[in-house]
Amino acid sequence: MRKNLTGKTILIFAVLLVFFYGIFGIPKGIGPDAWKAALAKNIRLGLDLKGGIRLVLQVKVEEAVGAVTDNDIGGIQSDLQQNGLSAQHVFKPNAKDQPAVIEIQGTPPNRVGDVRNLLDTRYGERYTVSSDSDNNWTLTMKASEVQETEQHALQNSIDTINTRVDALGVVQPTIVPYNVGSNQIMVELPGVDDLSRVREIIQSTARLEIHLVIGGPYPSQQAALQSVGGTLPPEDEILPYGGTEEDLAGQYYVLQQHAVVQGNDFRDASPSVDENGRPDATFILTSDAGNRFYQFTSTNIGKALAVVLDNEVQEAANIQQAIRDQGRITGLGKDKAENLSLMLRTGALPASISFLQEEVVGPSLGADSIRAGVMAAAVGMLAVLIFMLVYYHGAGINADLALILNLVILLGFMGFSQEVLTLPGIAGLILTIGMGVDSNVLIFERIREELRAGKAPGAAVDQGFAHAWTTILDTHVTTIVSALILLIFGTGPIRGFAVTLSFGLAANLFTSVFVSRVIFDSILQHKQRGEALSIG
């Protein structure tokens, strides 16, 4: 018995030391400041305790659908040409309101079957293909494809924002879907207070594209329109100049709508300076995009290309020689060059976003929350400890030791897992203390009943733990299941509450049953036969 009890005691102290290390690690010093710094390093605080920024973003997923059809327009034009099938126009008749619809006009009337076969074979899985009596073809993206594209755009936006936030050095950000089905994202950035910088980094779609120039620059949008006969061809577009050249300010270009290089074609980018010391950005294309760009520039030497950033022409220049996978974008200010490089390195957002909610939590408010939460936890813990001592006498010490160990295990888990402690998480911690007390009350009251029935202290303890165990397990498992549901479907503070509650309850099963039993066995081992047990 003594050997078995010694092994259990060693196990308890080992667990205590391991989780104590999880809380503090190895402090760099022995003074209070060193221990405080070690605690702050291992226990990470959430937005509501540390201060920071909380945003709710709306992803405009229809733009992602439009990007897919834009890309397919280029593919359709190429496929028709390779199969000797000409077409006057391949365009989207209503790009804003119906981005999933492509129209083809002017295909050879004597080769309807060939056109139908090509479209069905190459694009039938994604689109519903139909034609009319005027030999016009309409490709409408299937609903399942639209839904998949939208979901992919939402997840890509989350991944891209996460990468950008990591590049900013934010510790433990929360970037998750919000309001399921609404294509919204919640972003929490603890310790960040520059809202304008965050907006600029997150919101910028960095839709950097390279288009063939049809004409320009023109002094006005109307002049640009007149240059193409007063009616803009469906495969072209007019965009304003947005670079740094003052003499081009307010002017417009006519561009081919389909981009030669776009979004995901960029592999890397970095800010630099040109030969005159002016800020610019250099970029490297992916292998496939580089080969495609080389083929295009090889066959279009002498023509002009325009670099377009977020629907504004940054610069336009003639193709002097074939270009493969590296290029330089000039006419950028220092900040713009740095931001653009960051955007291209981390990947372009598949669609633009809008800010639905913005909230800045100041550090002072976070400090107040910590003070209030810690005070509530301390007062609650102290009240429980005193109550157990007064009501259960010597056995109350047993319960108090188990509760303290429970708190150490829970905080140690937070340190090891790097989970963020939030204000609701502190509430979960306090609730865990209450559940721990409840478990001890169940055990102690059952032991009291057995003692009143005339059983010896050892037998009463055995029966008390045996009969209370089933009830304790039931209550803890049902509460843990509820907490896990909150953990899976909750976000931010709700998740923080679920984390502390679920692991705190798991720790409580160990402390209230195993640790408390070992303490009772140790006490009974040192009592004389027939000596009473102090349990109130």
XYZ file of C-alpha atoms in Angstrom:
536
model
C 0.000 0.000 0.000
C 2.767 2.420 0.993
C 4.754 1.648 -2.195
C 1.681 2.226 -4.347
C 0.910 5.503 -2.542
C 4.499 6.684 -2.990
C 4.324 6.109 -6.743
C 1.065 8.036 -7.009
C 2.512 10.922 -5.002
C 5.568 11.077 -7.264
C 3.256 11.150 -10.285
C 1.295 14.068 -8.833
C 4.454 16.085 -8.148
C 5.769 15.278 -11.629
C 2.549 16.557 -13.198
C 2.746 19.670 -11.009
C 6.322 20.404 -12.117
C 5.589 19.812 -15.834
C 2.645 22.194 -15.907
C 4.420 24.703 -13.708
C 7.101 24.738 -16.404
C 4.334 25.316 -18.969
C 3.305 28.462 -17.091
C 6.714 30.025 -16.544
C 9.221 28.106 -18.632
C 12.718 28.950 -17.384
C 12.698 32.537 -16.043
C 15.706 34.710 -16.875
C 16.413 35.620 -13.290
C 15.002 35.045 -9.827
C 13.291 38.359 -9.079
C 9.565 39.178 -9.376
C 10.124 40.976 -12.698
C 11.772 37.875 -14.195
C 8.854 35.661 -13.173
C 6.351 38.212 -14.443
C 8.152 38.418 -17.806
C 8.236 34.613 -18.054
C 4.496 34.444 -17.342
C 3.742 37.075 -19.996
C 5.858 35.183 -22.535
C 4.163 31.818 -22.006
C 0.552 32.855 -21.384
C -0.567 34.701 -24.510
C -3.348 37.231 -24.103
C -6.230 37.687 -26.523
C -7.526 40.848 -28.123
C -9.820 41.788 -25.255
C -6.967 41.562 -22.728
C -4.001 42.815 -24.729
C -5.766 45.366 -26.908
C -5.735 45.363 -30.690
C -8.024 45.449 -33.702
C -11.121 43.433 -34.572
C -12.541 43.573 -38.117
C -15.415 41.951 -39.961
C -14.806 41.799 -43.724
C -17.129 41.102 -46.638
C -15.550 39.206 -49.523
C -17.016 40.187 -52.894
C -16.978 36.643 -54.218
C -18.713 37.639 -57.448
C -15.404 39.175 -58.530
C -13.748 35.766 -58.190
C -16.408 34.311 -60.456
C -15.712 37.149 -62.897
C -11.979 36.395 -62.781
C -12.645 32.767 -63.758
C -14.796 33.803 -66.739
C -12.197 36.418 -67.728
C -9.576 33.694 -67.857
C -11.900 31.401 -69.790
C -12.535 34.146 -72.351
C -8.841 34.067 -73.210
C -8.953 30.292 -73.390
C -11.985 30.309 -75.676
C -10.355 32.804 -78.023
C -7.205 30.690 -78.192
C -9.093 27.412 -78.686
C -11.236 28.836 -81.471
C -8.164 30.195 -83.244
C -6.223 26.939 -82.939
C -9.137 25.018 -84.475
C -9.568 27.453 -87.364
C -12.804 28.861 -85.961
C -12.963 32.642 -86.009
C -15.202 34.747 -83.751
C -15.952 38.451 -83.934
C -16.416 38.915 -80.190
C -15.906 36.841 -77.035
C -17.053 38.887 -74.046
C -19.280 39.179 -70.977
C -22.462 41.085 -71.894
C -23.092 42.168 -68.282
C -19.862 41.732 -66.350
C -21.133 43.565 -63.248
C -24.476 41.865 -62.636
C -23.890 38.551 -64.453
C -20.177 37.721 -64.124
C -20.850 34.025 -64.800
C -22.127 34.559 -68.357
C -19.925 34.593 -71.499
C -21.202 35.386 -74.988
C -19.600 34.482 -78.312
C -20.634 36.300 -81.486
C -19.742 35.880 -85.133
C -18.607 32.269 -85.419
C -18.721 30.645 -88.900
C -22.369 29.702 -89.672
C -21.240 26.690 -91.692
C -19.301 25.202 -88.761
C -21.921 25.200 -86.024
C -21.251 21.551 -85.211
C -17.517 22.143 -84.790
C -18.101 25.099 -82.482
C -20.637 23.118 -80.431
C -18.270 20.154 -80.148
C -15.359 22.394 -79.058
C -17.370 24.260 -76.412
C -19.006 21.112 -75.025
C -15.714 19.221 -74.908
C -13.536 21.941 -73.368
C -16.041 23.909 -71.289
C -19.081 21.656 -70.838
C -18.121 20.566 -67.322
C -18.098 24.136 -66.039
C -20.689 25.853 -68.248
C -24.106 25.248 -69.729
C -23.690 25.911 -73.464
C -26.584 27.284 -75.546
C -26.992 29.007 -78.924
C -29.585 31.101 -80.741
C -30.768 31.495 -84.336
C -28.281 34.340 -84.976
C -25.368 31.971 -84.408
C -24.517 33.516 -81.022
C -23.355 31.258 -78.212
C -23.932 31.726 -74.479
C -21.908 29.965 -71.777
C -23.466 30.157 -68.303
C -21.440 28.869 -65.381
C -23.245 26.075 -63.541
C -24.596 26.827 -60.049
C -22.376 24.170 -58.462
C -19.317 25.730 -60.117
C -20.321 29.206 -58.955
C -20.715 27.955 -55.374
C -17.391 26.136 -55.449
C -15.649 29.222 -56.866
C -17.151 31.432 -54.157
C -16.133 29.048 -51.367
C -12.650 28.794 -52.828
C -12.448 32.587 -52.986
C -13.444 32.864 -49.318
C -10.833 30.321 -48.191
C -8.176 31.862 -50.447
C -8.947 35.277 -48.950
C -8.495 33.869 -45.437
C -5.201 32.218 -46.400
C -3.923 35.357 -48.141
C -4.868 37.677 -45.272
C -3.255 35.231 -42.843
C -0.020 35.321 -44.854
C -0.069 39.121 -45.007
C -0.703 39.410 -41.273
C 2.150 36.975 -40.574
C 4.396 39.195 -42.711
C 3.487 42.077 -40.398
C 4.708 40.052 -37.403
C 1.372 39.858 -35.563
C 1.415 37.160 -32.863
C -1.539 34.744 -32.617
C -3.992 36.472 -35.000
C -7.501 35.083 -35.447
C -8.686 34.950 -39.071
C -11.769 32.783 -39.536
C -15.069 32.627 -41.460
C -17.849 34.652 -39.866
C -21.641 34.313 -40.184
C -21.609 31.033 -42.119
C -22.948 31.430 -45.653
C -22.470 35.205 -45.812
C -18.904 35.114 -47.249
C -17.597 37.178 -44.339
C -14.316 36.974 -42.419
C -13.516 37.982 -38.845
C -9.980 39.246 -38.189
C -8.566 39.803 -34.686
C -5.064 41.238 -34.335
C -3.869 41.415 -30.694
C -1.329 44.125 -29.916
C -1.948 46.097 -33.151
C -3.301 49.659 -33.043
C -2.542 51.151 -36.501
C -5.944 50.671 -38.138
C -5.076 52.595 -41.314
C -2.002 50.423 -41.949
C -4.009 47.250 -41.357
C -6.746 48.446 -43.712
C -4.207 49.218 -46.411
C -2.473 45.856 -46.137
C -5.615 43.734 -45.860
C -7.940 45.567 -48.216
C -5.610 45.988 -51.161
C -6.457 43.332 -53.727
C -3.149 44.087 -55.446
C -4.756 43.058 -58.719
C -1.606 43.617 -60.728
C -2.167 42.788 -64.380
C -0.391 43.368 -67.681
C -2.603 44.259 -70.651
C -1.991 44.934 -74.317
C -2.446 48.653 -75.110
C -4.906 49.376 -77.921
C -4.396 53.154 -77.764
C -3.513 56.075 -75.547
C -2.900 58.084 -73.582
C -5.947 60.286 -74.277
C -6.821 63.522 -72.462
C -10.322 62.329 -71.526
C -12.469 59.216 -71.370
C -14.567 60.575 -74.219
C -11.473 61.053 -76.386
C -10.453 57.473 -75.652
C -13.901 56.301 -76.696
C -13.765 58.300 -79.925
C -10.457 56.665 -80.792
C -12.272 53.355 -81.248
C -15.138 54.807 -83.289
C -17.380 55.964 -80.439
C -18.392 52.445 -79.411
C -16.110 50.441 -77.135
C -15.611 46.887 -78.450
C -16.776 44.316 -75.878
C -13.283 42.840 -75.563
C -11.672 46.214 -74.717
C -11.787 48.552 -71.721
C -10.862 52.141 -70.829
C -8.801 52.713 -67.677
C -7.371 55.898 -66.126
C -3.694 56.574 -65.508
C -2.789 56.282 -61.815
C 1.013 56.475 -61.800
C 3.353 59.185 -60.610
C 4.047 60.966 -63.931
C 2.415 64.377 -63.498
C 2.058 65.019 -67.242
C -0.080 61.878 -67.566
C -2.412 62.676 -64.671
C -6.066 62.581 -65.710
C -5.405 60.710 -68.964
C -6.868 57.415 -70.183
C -5.806 54.297 -72.080
C -7.743 51.832 -74.183
C -6.622 48.304 -73.274
C -7.452 44.792 -74.274
C -9.726 43.566 -71.490
C -8.137 40.132 -71.209
C -4.903 40.334 -69.172
C -1.727 38.775 -70.508
C -0.423 38.306 -66.940
C -2.521 38.501 -63.787
C -2.838 37.751 -60.049
C -1.545 34.245 -59.380
C 1.021 34.456 -62.194
C 3.399 36.332 -59.860
C 5.810 34.170 -57.847
C 7.852 36.786 -56.003
C 8.405 40.540 -55.759
C 10.621 42.943 -53.854
C 11.007 46.718 -53.543
C 14.083 48.245 -55.181
C 15.317 51.444 -56.834
C 15.968 52.187 -60.486
C 19.152 53.617 -62.011
C 18.066 57.115 -60.931
C 17.443 56.101 -57.327
C 13.645 56.170 -57.660
C 11.576 53.493 -55.841
C 10.191 50.661 -57.962
C 9.263 46.999 -57.612
C 10.777 43.996 -59.350
C 8.760 40.828 -59.909
C 9.276 37.212 -60.959
C 6.585 35.208 -62.743
C 5.784 31.535 -62.289
C 7.257 29.128 -64.796
C 4.014 28.686 -66.757
C 3.278 32.413 -66.768
C 6.862 33.165 -67.825
C 6.597 30.844 -70.808
C 3.239 32.333 -71.758
C 4.556 35.883 -71.394
C 7.618 35.036 -73.476
C 5.464 33.675 -76.294
C 3.216 36.745 -76.212
C 6.003 39.340 -76.157
C 7.914 37.464 -78.876
C 5.020 37.875 -81.300
C 4.126 41.451 -80.289
C 7.478 43.311 -80.364
C 6.877 47.010 -80.992
C 3.438 47.024 -79.417
C 2.764 48.611 -76.006
C 1.988 46.873 -72.731
C 0.370 48.527 -69.715
C 0.937 47.600 -66.083
C -2.451 47.868 -64.335
C -2.761 47.956 -60.544
C -6.258 47.897 -59.068
C -7.823 49.103 -62.350
C -5.389 52.008 -62.832
C -2.568 52.143 -65.380
C 0.746 52.533 -63.576
C 2.937 52.667 -66.646
C 2.888 51.811 -70.363
C 5.866 50.967 -72.530
C 6.662 49.370 -75.889
C 7.910 45.798 -76.070
C 11.568 46.108 -77.115
C 12.385 42.416 -76.877
C 10.906 39.161 -75.668
C 10.400 39.043 -71.886
C 10.218 35.779 -69.999
C 9.729 35.713 -66.214
C 11.267 38.886 -64.710
C 10.210 42.508 -64.899
C 10.266 45.878 -63.182
C 7.430 48.261 -62.318
C 8.501 51.902 -62.141
C 6.658 55.079 -61.234
C 5.919 53.978 -57.659
C 6.443 55.856 -54.422
C 8.453 54.190 -51.640
C 5.426 53.098 -49.588
C 3.542 51.925 -52.660
C 6.531 49.900 -53.865
C 6.872 48.204 -50.454
C 3.151 47.488 -50.153
C 2.892 46.203 -53.718
C 5.865 43.890 -53.203
C 4.293 42.536 -50.009
C 0.979 41.960 -51.783
C 2.579 40.096 -54.670
C 4.769 37.966 -52.377
C 1.813 36.917 -50.253
C -0.521 36.457 -53.208
C -3.294 38.613 -54.554
C -6.710 38.407 -52.994
C -9.084 36.556 -55.331
C -11.684 39.292 -54.798
C -11.890 42.706 -53.197
C -13.248 43.117 -49.686
C -15.207 45.725 -47.778
C -15.072 46.527 -44.066
C -18.366 45.862 -42.286
C -17.138 46.402 -38.720
C -14.036 47.980 -37.198
C -13.175 47.951 -33.519
C -9.991 49.120 -31.838
C -9.450 47.884 -28.276
C -6.930 50.091 -26.501
C -4.210 48.651 -24.248
C -5.664 50.495 -21.257
C -9.039 48.830 -21.775
C -7.259 45.504 -22.077
C -5.387 46.184 -18.823
C -8.684 47.015 -17.107
C -10.124 43.738 -18.381
C -7.136 41.812 -17.033
C -7.429 43.539 -13.680
C -11.160 42.882 -13.432
C -10.866 39.281 -14.650
C -7.983 38.408 -12.357
C -9.734 40.071 -9.444
C -12.918 38.085 -10.116
C -10.958 34.825 -10.397
C -8.940 35.554 -7.241
C -11.971 36.534 -5.165
C -13.940 33.530 -6.410
C -11.048 31.157 -5.753
C -10.432 32.582 -2.268
C -14.123 32.382 -1.356
C -14.273 28.743 -2.458
C -11.108 27.819 -0.556
C -12.388 29.430 2.647
C -15.808 27.808 2.300
C -14.295 24.332 1.871
C -12.092 24.807 4.936
C -14.945 26.060 7.118
C -17.546 23.535 5.983
C -15.407 20.395 5.613
C -12.691 21.121 8.179
C -9.598 18.953 7.549
C -11.020 17.495 4.343
C -11.355 21.042 3.069
C -7.553 21.227 2.848
C -7.724 18.206 0.554
C -10.204 19.980 -1.740
C -8.192 23.205 -1.710
C -4.988 21.448 -2.754
C -6.824 19.702 -5.604
C -8.289 23.021 -6.791
C -4.892 24.750 -6.767
C -3.348 21.877 -8.758
C -6.277 22.110 -11.190
C -5.487 25.793 -11.758
C -1.786 25.036 -12.320
C -2.589 22.297 -14.860
C -4.998 24.552 -16.756
C -2.590 27.494 -16.988
C 0.257 25.135 -17.883
C -1.834 23.758 -20.730
C -2.431 27.318 -21.994
C 1.329 27.845 -21.954
C 2.216 24.602 -23.748
C -0.504 24.872 -26.401
C 0.016 28.620 -26.970
C -3.759 29.039 -26.844
C -4.800 32.644 -26.348
C -6.294 33.577 -22.982
C -9.346 35.825 -23.424
C -11.714 37.460 -20.949
C -14.346 34.771 -21.597
C -11.473 32.324 -21.101
C -11.046 33.677 -17.577
C -14.781 33.137 -17.132
C -14.266 29.529 -18.246
C -11.483 29.235 -15.681
C -13.777 30.474 -12.913
C -16.498 28.057 -14.028
C -13.935 25.247 -13.912
C -13.225 26.126 -10.286
C -16.943 25.893 -9.575
C -17.160 22.488 -11.277
C -14.163 21.338 -9.237
C -15.878 22.344 -6.017
C -19.032 20.559 -7.156
C -17.059 17.344 -7.664
C -15.519 17.552 -4.194
C -18.890 18.285 -2.614
C -20.386 15.186 -4.249
C -17.531 13.021 -2.955
C -17.438 14.511 0.540
C -21.190 14.326 1.063
C -21.191 10.682 0.013
C -18.361 9.960 2.456
C -20.389 11.698 5.184
C -23.379 9.464 4.444
C -21.230 6.354 4.686
C -19.750 7.541 7.990
C -23.225 8.246 9.390
C -24.192 4.711 8.363
C -21.519 3.458 10.756
C -18.783 2.466 8.333
C -15.112 2.835 9.156
C -13.285 5.878 7.660
C -11.385 3.754 5.116
C -14.509 1.987 3.894
C -16.447 5.273 3.835
C -13.791 6.870 1.623
C -13.810 3.850 -0.711
C -17.590 3.914 -1.056
C -17.732 7.700 -1.320
C -15.404 7.821 -4.319
C -16.924 4.720 -5.931
C -20.506 6.007 -5.805
C -19.713 9.637 -6.712
C -17.480 8.731 -9.667
C -20.331 7.923 -12.076
C -22.145 11.184 -11.352
C -18.945 13.234 -11.685
C -18.069 11.568 -14.989
C -21.559 12.177 -16.400
C -21.603 15.864 -15.505
C -18.104 16.478 -16.821
C -18.542 14.584 -20.109
C -21.807 16.357 -20.958
C -20.269 19.765 -20.206
C -17.104 18.938 -22.183
C -19.235 17.913 -25.184
C -21.016 21.278 -25.019
C -17.673 23.068 -24.760
C -16.307 21.158 -27.767
C -19.301 22.262 -29.847
C -18.490 25.869 -28.920
C -14.843 25.184 -29.783
C -15.700 23.824 -33.245
C -18.292 26.386 -34.274
C -17.360 29.368 -32.123
C -14.888 32.115 -32.950
C -12.720 34.526 -30.986
C -13.822 34.982 -27.361
C -16.316 32.098 -27.521
C -13.532 29.757 -28.548
C -11.381 31.057 -25.695
C -14.142 30.197 -23.236
C -14.537 26.715 -24.729
C -10.795 25.975 -24.600
C -10.326 26.818 -20.929
C -13.568 25.141 -19.889
C -13.012 21.869 -21.761
C -9.415 21.343 -20.672
C -10.171 22.625 -17.161
C -12.883 19.990 -16.786
C -10.548 17.272 -18.071
C -7.949 18.392 -15.514
C -10.630 18.407 -12.823
C -11.349 14.710 -13.373
C -7.699 14.079 -12.509
C -7.496 16.378 -9.492
C -10.898 15.808 -7.860
C -10.783 12.020 -8.172
C -7.174 10.857 -8.403
C -5.338 13.578 -6.439
C -8.041 13.923 -3.792
C -8.129 10.149 -3.298
C -4.348 9.982 -2.872
C -4.532 12.713 -0.204
C -7.313 10.842 1.661
C -5.319 7.579 1.493
C -2.238 9.369 2.821
C -4.238 10.806 5.740
C -5.852 7.454 6.560
C -2.453 5.733 6.500
C -1.277 7.940 9.357
C -4.418 7.529 11.501
C -4.904 4.964 14.250
C -7.554 2.283 13.786
C -10.959 3.754 14.711
C -9.709 7.382 14.667
C -12.327 9.771 13.203
C -11.948 11.470 9.821
C -12.174 15.286 9.847
C -14.823 16.008 7.252
C -17.185 18.401 9.063
